[in-house]
XYZ file of C-alpha atoms in Angstrom:
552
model
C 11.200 28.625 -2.454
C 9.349 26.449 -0.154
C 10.403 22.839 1.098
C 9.390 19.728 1.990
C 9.152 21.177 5.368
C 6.927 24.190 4.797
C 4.262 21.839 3.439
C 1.289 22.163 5.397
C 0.311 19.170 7.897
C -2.888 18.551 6.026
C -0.281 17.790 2.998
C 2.298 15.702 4.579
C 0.105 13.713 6.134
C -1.562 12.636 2.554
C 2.056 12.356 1.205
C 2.460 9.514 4.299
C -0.054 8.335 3.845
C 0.397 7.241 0.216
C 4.315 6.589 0.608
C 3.544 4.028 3.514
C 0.436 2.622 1.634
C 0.548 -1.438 2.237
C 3.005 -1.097 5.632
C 0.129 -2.408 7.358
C 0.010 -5.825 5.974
C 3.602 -6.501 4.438
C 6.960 -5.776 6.003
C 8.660 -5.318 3.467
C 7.228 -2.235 2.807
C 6.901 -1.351 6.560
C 10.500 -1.876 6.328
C 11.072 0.911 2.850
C 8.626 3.352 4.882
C 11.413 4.113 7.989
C 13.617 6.757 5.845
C 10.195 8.757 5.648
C 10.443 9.293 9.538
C 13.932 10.996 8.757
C 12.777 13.596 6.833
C 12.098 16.077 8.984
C 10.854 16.617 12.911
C 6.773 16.796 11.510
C 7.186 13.707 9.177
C 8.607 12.411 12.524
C 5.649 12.845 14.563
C 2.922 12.230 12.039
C 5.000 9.074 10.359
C 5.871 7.198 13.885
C 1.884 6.544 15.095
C 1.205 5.632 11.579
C 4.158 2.866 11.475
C 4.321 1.500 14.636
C 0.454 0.991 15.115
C 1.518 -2.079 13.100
C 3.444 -5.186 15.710
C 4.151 -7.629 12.288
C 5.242 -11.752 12.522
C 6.077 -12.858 9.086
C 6.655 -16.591 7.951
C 9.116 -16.503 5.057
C 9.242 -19.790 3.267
C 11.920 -20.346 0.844
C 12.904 -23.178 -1.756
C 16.353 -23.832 -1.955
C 18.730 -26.896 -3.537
C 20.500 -28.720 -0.789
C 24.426 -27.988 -0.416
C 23.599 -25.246 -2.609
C 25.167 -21.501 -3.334
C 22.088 -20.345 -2.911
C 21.281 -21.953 0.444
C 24.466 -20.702 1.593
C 24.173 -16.991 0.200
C 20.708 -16.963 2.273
C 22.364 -17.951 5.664
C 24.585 -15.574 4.965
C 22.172 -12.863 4.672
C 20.096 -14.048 7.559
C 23.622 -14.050 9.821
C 23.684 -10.643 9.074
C 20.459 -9.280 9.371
C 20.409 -10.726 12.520
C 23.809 -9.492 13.551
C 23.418 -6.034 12.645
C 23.089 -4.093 15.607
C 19.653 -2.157 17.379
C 20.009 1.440 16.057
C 16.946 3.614 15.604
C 15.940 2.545 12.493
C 17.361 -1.154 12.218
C 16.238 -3.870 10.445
C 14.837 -6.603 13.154
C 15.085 -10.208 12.531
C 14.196 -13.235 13.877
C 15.734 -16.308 11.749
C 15.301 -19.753 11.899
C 16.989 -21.663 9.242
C 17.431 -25.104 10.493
C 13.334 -25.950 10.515
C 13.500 -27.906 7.264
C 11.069 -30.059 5.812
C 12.217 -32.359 3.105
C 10.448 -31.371 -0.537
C 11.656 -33.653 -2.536
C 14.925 -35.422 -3.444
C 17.178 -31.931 -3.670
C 15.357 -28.913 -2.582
C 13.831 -28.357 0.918
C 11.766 -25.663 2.026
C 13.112 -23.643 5.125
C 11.100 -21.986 7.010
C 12.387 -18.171 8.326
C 10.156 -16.009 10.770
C 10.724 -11.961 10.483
C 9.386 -9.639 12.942
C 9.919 -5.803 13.669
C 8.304 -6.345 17.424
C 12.429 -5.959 18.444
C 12.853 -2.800 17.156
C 9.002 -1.273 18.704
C 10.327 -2.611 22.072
C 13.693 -1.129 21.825
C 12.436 2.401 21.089
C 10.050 1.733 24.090
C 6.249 2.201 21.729
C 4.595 -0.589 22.078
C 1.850 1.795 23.737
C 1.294 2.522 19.739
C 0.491 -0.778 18.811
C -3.084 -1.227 17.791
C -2.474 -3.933 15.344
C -1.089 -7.613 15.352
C -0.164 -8.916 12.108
C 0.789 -12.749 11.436
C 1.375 -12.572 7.566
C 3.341 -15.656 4.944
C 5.171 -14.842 1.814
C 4.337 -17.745 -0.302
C 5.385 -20.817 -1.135
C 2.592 -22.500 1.026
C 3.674 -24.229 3.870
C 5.108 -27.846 3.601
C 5.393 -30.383 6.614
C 6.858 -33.526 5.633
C 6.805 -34.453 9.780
C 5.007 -34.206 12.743
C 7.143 -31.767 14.272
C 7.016 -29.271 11.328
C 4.294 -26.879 12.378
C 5.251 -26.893 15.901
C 8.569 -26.019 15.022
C 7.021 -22.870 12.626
C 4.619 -21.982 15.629
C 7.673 -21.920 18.320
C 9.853 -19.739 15.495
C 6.814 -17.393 15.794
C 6.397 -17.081 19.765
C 10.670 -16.639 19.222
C 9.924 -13.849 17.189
C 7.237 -12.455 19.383
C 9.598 -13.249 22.700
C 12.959 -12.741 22.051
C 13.900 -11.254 25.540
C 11.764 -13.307 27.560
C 11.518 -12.441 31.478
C 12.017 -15.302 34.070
C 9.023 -15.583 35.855
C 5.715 -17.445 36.856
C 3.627 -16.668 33.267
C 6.294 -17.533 31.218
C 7.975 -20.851 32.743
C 5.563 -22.935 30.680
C 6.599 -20.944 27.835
C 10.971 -21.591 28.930
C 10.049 -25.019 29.383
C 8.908 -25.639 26.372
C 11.864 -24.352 24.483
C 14.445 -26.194 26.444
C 12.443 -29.538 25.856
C 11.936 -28.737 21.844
C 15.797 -27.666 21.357
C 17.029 -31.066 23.077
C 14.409 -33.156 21.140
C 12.657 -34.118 24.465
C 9.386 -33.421 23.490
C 6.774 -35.814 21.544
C 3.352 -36.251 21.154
C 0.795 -35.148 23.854
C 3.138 -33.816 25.813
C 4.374 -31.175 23.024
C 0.460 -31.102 22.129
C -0.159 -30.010 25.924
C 3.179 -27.292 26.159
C 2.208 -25.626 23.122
C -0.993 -24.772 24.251
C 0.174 -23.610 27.794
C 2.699 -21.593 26.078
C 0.037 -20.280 23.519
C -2.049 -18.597 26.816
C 1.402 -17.626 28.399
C 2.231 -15.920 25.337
C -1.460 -14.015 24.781
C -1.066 -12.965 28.620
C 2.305 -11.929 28.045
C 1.229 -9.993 24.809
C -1.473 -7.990 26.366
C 0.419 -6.210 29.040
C 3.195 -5.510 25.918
C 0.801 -4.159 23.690
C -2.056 -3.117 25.755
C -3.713 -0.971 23.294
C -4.495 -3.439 20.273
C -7.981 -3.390 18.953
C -7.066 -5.499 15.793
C -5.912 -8.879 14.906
C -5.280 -10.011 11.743
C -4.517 -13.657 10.598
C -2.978 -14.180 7.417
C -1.291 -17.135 7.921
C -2.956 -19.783 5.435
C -1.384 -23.483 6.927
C -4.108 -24.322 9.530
C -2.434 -26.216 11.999
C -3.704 -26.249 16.093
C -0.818 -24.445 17.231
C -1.894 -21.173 14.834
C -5.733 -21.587 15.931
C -5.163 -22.392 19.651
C -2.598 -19.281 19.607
C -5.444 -16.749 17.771
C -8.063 -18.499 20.332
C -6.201 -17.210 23.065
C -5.121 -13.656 21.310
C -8.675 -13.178 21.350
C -10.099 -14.287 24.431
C -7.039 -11.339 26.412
C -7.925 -8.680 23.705
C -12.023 -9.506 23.285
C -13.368 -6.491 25.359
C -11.199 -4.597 23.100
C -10.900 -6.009 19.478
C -12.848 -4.048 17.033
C -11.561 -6.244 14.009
C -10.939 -9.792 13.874
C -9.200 -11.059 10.704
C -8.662 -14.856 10.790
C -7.743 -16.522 7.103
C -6.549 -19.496 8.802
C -9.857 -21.423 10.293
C -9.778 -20.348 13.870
C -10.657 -22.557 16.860
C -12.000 -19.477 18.683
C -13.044 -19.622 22.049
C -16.911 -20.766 22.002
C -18.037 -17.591 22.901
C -16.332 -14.456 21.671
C -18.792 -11.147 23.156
C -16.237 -9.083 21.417
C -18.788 -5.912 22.377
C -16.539 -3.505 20.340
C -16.293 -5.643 17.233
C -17.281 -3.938 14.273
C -15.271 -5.458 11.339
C -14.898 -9.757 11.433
C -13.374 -11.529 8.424
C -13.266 -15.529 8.897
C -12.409 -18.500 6.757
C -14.274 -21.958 7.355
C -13.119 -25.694 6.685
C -15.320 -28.475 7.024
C -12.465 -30.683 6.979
C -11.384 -29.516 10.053
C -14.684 -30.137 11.893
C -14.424 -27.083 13.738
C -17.080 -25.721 16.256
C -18.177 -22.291 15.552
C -18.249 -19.826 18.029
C -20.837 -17.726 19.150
C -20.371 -14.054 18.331
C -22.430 -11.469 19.470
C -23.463 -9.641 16.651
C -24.331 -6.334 17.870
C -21.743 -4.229 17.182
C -20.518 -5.644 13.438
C -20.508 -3.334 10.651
C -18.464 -5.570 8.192
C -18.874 -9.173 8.005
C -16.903 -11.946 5.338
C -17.517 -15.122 5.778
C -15.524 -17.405 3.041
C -16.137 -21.052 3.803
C -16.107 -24.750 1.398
C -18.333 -27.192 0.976
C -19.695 -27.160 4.874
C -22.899 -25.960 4.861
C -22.750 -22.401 6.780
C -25.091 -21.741 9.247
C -26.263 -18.126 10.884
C -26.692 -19.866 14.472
C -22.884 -18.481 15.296
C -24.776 -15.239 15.637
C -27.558 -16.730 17.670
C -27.704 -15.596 21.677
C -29.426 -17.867 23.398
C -31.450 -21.460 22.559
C -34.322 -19.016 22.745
C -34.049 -17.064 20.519
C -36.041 -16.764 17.101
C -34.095 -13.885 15.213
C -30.585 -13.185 14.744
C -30.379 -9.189 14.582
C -27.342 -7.412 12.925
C -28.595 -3.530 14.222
C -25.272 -2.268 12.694
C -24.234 -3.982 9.642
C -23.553 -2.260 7.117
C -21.302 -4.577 4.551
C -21.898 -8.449 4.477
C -20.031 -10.629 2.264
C -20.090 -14.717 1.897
C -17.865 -16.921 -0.373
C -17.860 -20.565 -1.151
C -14.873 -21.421 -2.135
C -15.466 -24.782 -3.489
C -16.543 -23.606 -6.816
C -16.890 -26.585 -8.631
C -19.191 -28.004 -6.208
C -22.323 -30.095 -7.471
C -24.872 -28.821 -4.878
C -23.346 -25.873 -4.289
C -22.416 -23.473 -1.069
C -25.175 -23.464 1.124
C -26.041 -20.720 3.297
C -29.502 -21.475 5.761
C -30.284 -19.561 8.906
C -32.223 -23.477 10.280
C -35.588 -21.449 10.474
C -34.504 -18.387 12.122
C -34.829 -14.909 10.981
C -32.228 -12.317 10.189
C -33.056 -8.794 10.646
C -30.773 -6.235 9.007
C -32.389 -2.834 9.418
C -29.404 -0.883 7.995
C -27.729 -3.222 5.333
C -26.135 -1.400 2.178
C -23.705 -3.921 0.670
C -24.241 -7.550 0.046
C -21.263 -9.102 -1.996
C -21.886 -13.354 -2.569
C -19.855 -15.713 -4.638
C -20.716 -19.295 -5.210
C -23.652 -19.819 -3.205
C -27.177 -21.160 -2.890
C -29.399 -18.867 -0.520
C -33.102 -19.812 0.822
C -35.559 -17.694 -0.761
C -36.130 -16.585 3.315
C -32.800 -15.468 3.450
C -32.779 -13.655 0.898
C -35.800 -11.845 1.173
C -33.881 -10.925 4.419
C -30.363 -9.665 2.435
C -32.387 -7.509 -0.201
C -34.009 -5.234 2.403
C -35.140 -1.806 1.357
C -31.809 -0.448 2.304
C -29.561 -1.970 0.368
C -27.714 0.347 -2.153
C -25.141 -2.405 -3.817
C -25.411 -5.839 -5.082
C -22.768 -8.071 -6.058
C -23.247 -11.741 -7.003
C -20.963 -14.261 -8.730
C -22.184 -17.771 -9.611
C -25.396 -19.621 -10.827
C -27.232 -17.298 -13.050
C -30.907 -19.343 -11.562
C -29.523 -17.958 -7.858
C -29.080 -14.862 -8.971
C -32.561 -14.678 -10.803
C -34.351 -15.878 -7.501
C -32.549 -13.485 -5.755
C -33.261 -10.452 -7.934
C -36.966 -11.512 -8.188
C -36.820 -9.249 -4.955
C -37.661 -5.715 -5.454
C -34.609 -4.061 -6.653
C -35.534 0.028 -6.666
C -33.503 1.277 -3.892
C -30.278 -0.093 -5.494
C -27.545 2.102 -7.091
C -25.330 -0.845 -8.542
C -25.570 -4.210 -9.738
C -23.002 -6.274 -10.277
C -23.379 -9.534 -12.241
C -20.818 -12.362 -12.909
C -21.257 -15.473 -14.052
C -18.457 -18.054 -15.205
C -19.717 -20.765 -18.227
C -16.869 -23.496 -16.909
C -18.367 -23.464 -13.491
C -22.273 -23.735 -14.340
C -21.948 -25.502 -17.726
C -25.131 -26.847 -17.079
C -26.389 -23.190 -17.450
C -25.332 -22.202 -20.722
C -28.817 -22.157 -22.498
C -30.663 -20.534 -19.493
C -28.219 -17.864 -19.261
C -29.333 -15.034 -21.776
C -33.045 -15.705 -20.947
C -32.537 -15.605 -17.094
C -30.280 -12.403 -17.595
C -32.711 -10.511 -19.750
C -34.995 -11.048 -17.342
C -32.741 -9.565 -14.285
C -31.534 -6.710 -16.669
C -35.062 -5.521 -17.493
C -36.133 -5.026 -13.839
C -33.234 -2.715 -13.409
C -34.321 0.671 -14.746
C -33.385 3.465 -12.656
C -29.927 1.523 -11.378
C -27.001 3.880 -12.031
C -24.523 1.148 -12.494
C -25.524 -2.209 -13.873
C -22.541 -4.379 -14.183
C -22.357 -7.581 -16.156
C -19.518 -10.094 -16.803
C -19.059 -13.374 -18.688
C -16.603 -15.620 -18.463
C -17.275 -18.300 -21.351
C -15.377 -21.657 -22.005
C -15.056 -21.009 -25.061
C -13.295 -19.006 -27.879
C -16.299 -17.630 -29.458
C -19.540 -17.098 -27.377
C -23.031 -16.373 -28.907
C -24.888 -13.384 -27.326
C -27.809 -13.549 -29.716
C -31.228 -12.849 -28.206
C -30.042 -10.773 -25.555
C -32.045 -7.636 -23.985
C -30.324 -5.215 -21.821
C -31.397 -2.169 -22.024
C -30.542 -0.565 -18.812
C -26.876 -2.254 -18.745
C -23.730 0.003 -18.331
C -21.147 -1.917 -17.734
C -19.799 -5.183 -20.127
C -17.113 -7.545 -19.535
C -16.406 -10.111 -22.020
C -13.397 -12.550 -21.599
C -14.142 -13.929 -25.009
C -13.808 -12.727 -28.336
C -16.490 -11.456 -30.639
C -16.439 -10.636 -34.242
C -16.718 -6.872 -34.297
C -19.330 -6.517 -37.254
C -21.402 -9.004 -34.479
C -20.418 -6.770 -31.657
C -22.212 -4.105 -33.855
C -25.036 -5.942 -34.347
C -25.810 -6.348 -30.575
C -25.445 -2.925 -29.392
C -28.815 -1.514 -30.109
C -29.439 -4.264 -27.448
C -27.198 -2.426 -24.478
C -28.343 1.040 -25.811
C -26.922 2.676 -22.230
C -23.702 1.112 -22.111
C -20.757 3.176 -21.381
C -18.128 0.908 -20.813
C -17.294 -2.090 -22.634
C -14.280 -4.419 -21.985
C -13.727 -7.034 -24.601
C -11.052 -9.593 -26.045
C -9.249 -8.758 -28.971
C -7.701 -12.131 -30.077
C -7.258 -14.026 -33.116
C -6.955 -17.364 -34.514
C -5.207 -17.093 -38.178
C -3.963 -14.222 -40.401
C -7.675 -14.694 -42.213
C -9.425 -13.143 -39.195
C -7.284 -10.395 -39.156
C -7.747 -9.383 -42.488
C -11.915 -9.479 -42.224
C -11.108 -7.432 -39.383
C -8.967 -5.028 -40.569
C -10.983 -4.758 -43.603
C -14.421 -4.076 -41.490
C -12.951 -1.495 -39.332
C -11.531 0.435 -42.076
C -14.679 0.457 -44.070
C -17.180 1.459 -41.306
C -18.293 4.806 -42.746
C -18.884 2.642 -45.914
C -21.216 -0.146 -43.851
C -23.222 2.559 -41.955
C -24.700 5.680 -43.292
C -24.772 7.321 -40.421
C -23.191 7.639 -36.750
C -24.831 4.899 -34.033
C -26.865 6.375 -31.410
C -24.348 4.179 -28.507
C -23.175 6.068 -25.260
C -19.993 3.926 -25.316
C -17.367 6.238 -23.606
C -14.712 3.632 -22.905
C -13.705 0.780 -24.939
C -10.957 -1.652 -22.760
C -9.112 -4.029 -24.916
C -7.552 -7.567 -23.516
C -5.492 -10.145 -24.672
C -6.306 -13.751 -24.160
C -4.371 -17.362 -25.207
C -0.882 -15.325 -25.006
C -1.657 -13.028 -28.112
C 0.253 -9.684 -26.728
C -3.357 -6.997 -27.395
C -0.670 -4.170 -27.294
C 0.936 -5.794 -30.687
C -2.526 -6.862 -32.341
C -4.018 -3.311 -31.405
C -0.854 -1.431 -32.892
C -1.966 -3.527 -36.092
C -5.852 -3.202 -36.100
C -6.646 0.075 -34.154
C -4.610 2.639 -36.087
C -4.862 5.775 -38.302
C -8.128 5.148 -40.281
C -9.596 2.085 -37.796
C -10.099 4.373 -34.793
C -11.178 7.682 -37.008
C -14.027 5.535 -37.701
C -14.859 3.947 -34.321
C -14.554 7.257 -33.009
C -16.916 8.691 -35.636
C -19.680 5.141 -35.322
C -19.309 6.087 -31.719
C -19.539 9.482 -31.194
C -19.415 9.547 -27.503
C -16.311 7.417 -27.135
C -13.437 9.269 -24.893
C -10.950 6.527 -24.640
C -9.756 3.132 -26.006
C -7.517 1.428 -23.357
C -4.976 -2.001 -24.310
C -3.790 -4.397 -21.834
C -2.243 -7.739 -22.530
């Protein structure tokens, strides 16, 4: 009989994989994926590069009642954590539970910082390291004083330098701590010590982890101390970073060459006033750019005053969010009169945006295989008024409580998109209505394969439009009603169908996906409607249907 161990590498290595899925961006589960390296000697060898690629800092904030059990339970716990020894596979710690910021009149929030860079130091692998990961466990971060994010920032440099050596690069750093533990710091002196120990601590980092080629920000409070520290992460690792993953609004340095970079994830503020760097945009393969109500520009990308094209050779991915949804004029998106060239783009994902009709013609290039847009219906016309042939999918969402304006325009702007895509593979709509009921009366679809509806519709109605989506497949649709009434006329449709229609509808409908909405459990209403004689005949109208799916 053959173990565990007589599994071939090929094997174990997919088993890893899928045990320590999510290690790289939570430590908890970093943290449940040790045992695996216990296993055996080859689980050993294939599990340690996997694990300890990953050097994690994680903020823990926690709510807690003053004087409470609770509060004292959690000390406890923290005590020890961080008393627990430096075996092989300990748990590392880094605790700080007297940075508290008054919430309200009884509970505070304090603010814990947990780290396994301990542990990769002990064992002597920080070699391994190709990732840096600052991550927060929610609730957001709360500063009720000046002092609170400096005090967060200097648990995090703790974390990072527990063991720090006395010497010339990190006396700023030893300074600063002895000033901040006897309250002897203020203003623009603590303003100026931070930032001298945020380029003593990227200095310090490199020649620990010498081998990272990824940084990733997850860290959503966007106070100086966070950007100036990422700034400098990235100016000691920029010959070498090929991903950059900020989701705090970075104050990178003002020119990031980053020649390696192929994957760059950033999140703008306007509120923050920042200065965009300049990024050389060579090398990117992946770009998301999620930003508010600032008014993104492409000249971030732009070498050189000169210059009259910004040229992405290598993208293949590109994805933009505005994430002030609600605005009146929108998320704008403008390249000021340059051009972009983007010879080998294949996926363009935007959300809540206005583009120039030169941009994109630009974006809908002849290579592009997928298109994704979510917003105003009259963007996403202009946009698809450019040839759309060469695509495989379409993806179309549009959400009623954010363009109410558009509610009339919406079927006739959507037929028209949905009738220039014959010879799509997957064409993908979804409609988020305000209201309970929604009329889709007039529309014409007739290449659409994909339909998400988050509202409900009668199903004698939903018959009626059909003919009108004649290649749908899959269909995803509330089941939710108001009174015992409406689930009578229900009931008594679906179990009559064979009755209403002669014969067997010509649909392709393969997968019917059932949702609850306004806390009506579909599971329970499902049990009630789609049973015994109900789904014989849905089955039989449909003929091609495979599977009816509930979720509440």
């Amino acid at each position: 009989m053959k173990t565990y161990i007589d599994l071939p590498l090929l094997v174990s290595a997919k088993i890893l994989a899928f045990a320590s899925d999510g290690a790289d961006g939570d430590l908890d589960i970093w943290k449940k994926s040790l045992p695996l390296l216990s296993v055996c000697h080859d689980w050993r060898v294939q599990g340690i590069p996997r694990l300890y690629r990953h050097a994690i800092v994680e903020i823990v904030n926690t709510e807690y009642k003053e004087n409470s059990d609770e509060e004292e339970r959690n000390h406890s716990e923290d005590e020890a954590v961080a008393d627990s020894g430096g075996s092989d596979w300990d748990w590392d710690n880094s605790s700080v539970s007297n940075f508290n910021d008054l919430v309200s009149t009884d509970y505070k929030i304090t603010t814990r910082v947990f780290s396994n860079i301990r542990l990769i130091e002990t064992l002597g692998l920080g070699s391994m390291v190709k990732q840096l990961l600052f991550g927060k466990k929610q609730p957001e971060d709360i500063y009720k004083d000046q002092g609170g994010p400096r005090k967060t920032f200097m648990s995090v440099l703790e974390a990072m330098f527990h063991d720090l050596p006395d010497d010339k690069i990190t006396k700023p750093f030893i300074k600063l701590y002895e000033l901040e533990y006897m309250d002897a710091i203020s203003g623009n002196d603590a303003q100026n010590l931070c930032h001298v120990a945020s380029k003593a601590a990227a200095s310090t980092l490199i020649n620990k982890y010498p081998n990272v080629s990824s940084i990733n920000v997850m860290v959503l409070n966007p106070n100086e101390y966070f950007q100036k520290l990422i700034a400098d992460l990235a100016i000691v690792y920029d010959k070498q970073l090929t991903k950059l993953v900020c989701k705090i609004p970075p104050m990178l340095p003002y020119t990031l060459t980053a020649p390696n970079l192929v994957e760059l994830d950033l999140r703008l503020e306007s509120s923050l006033h920042q200065s965009l760097p300049t990024i050389f945009p060579q090398s990117l393969q992946r770009i998301h750019i999620s930003f508010d109500d600032v008014q993104f520009s492409w000249d971030m990308f732009r070498i050189g005053n000169e210059s009259k094209a910004i040229v992405f050779n290598s993208l293949v991915d590109l994805s933009i969010t505005g994430m002030d949804q609600f605005s009146v004029t929108g998320n704008v998106v403008h390249a000021n009169d340059l051009d972009l060239v983007l010879p080998k783009l294949e996926r363009l994902h935007l959300e809540n945006i206005i583009l120039t009709r030169k941009d994109a013609q630009a974006m809908m290039s002849h290579g592009l295989k997928r298109l994704s847009y979510e917003g105003s219906i009259i963007t996403a016309s202009q946009l698809c008024k450019q040839p759309l042939r060469n695509l495989d999918t379409l993806n179309l969402v549009w959400v009623e409580e954010e363009y109410p304006e558009e509610t009339d325009d919406f079927i006739p702007l959507a037929n028209e998109i949905f009738n220039k895509t014959d010879g799509i593979e997957h064409v993908r709509c979804e409609i988020r209505a305000a209201d309970y009921y929604w009329s889709m009366v007039g529309i014409d679809w007739p290449y659409l394969t994909h339909l998400s509806l988050n509202f409900a519709i009668p199903f004698k109605k939903l018959f009626d439009m059909l003919p009108k989506v004649p290649n749908l497949v899959f269909l995803n649709m509330v089941i939710c009603y108001r009174n015992a009434n409406e689930i009578n006329e229900v009931t008594e449709f679906l179990t009559s169908i064979q009755e209403r229609y002669p014969e067997p509808s010509s649909s392709k409908i393969e997968t019917l996906y059932l949702t609850g909405k306004f806390n009506q459990p579909c599971s329970y209403l499902c049990r009630q409607l789609l049973s015994g004689r109900a789904v014989e005949n849905l089955k039989w109208y449909w003929p091609q249907l495979k599977d009816i799916k509930f979720q509440d």
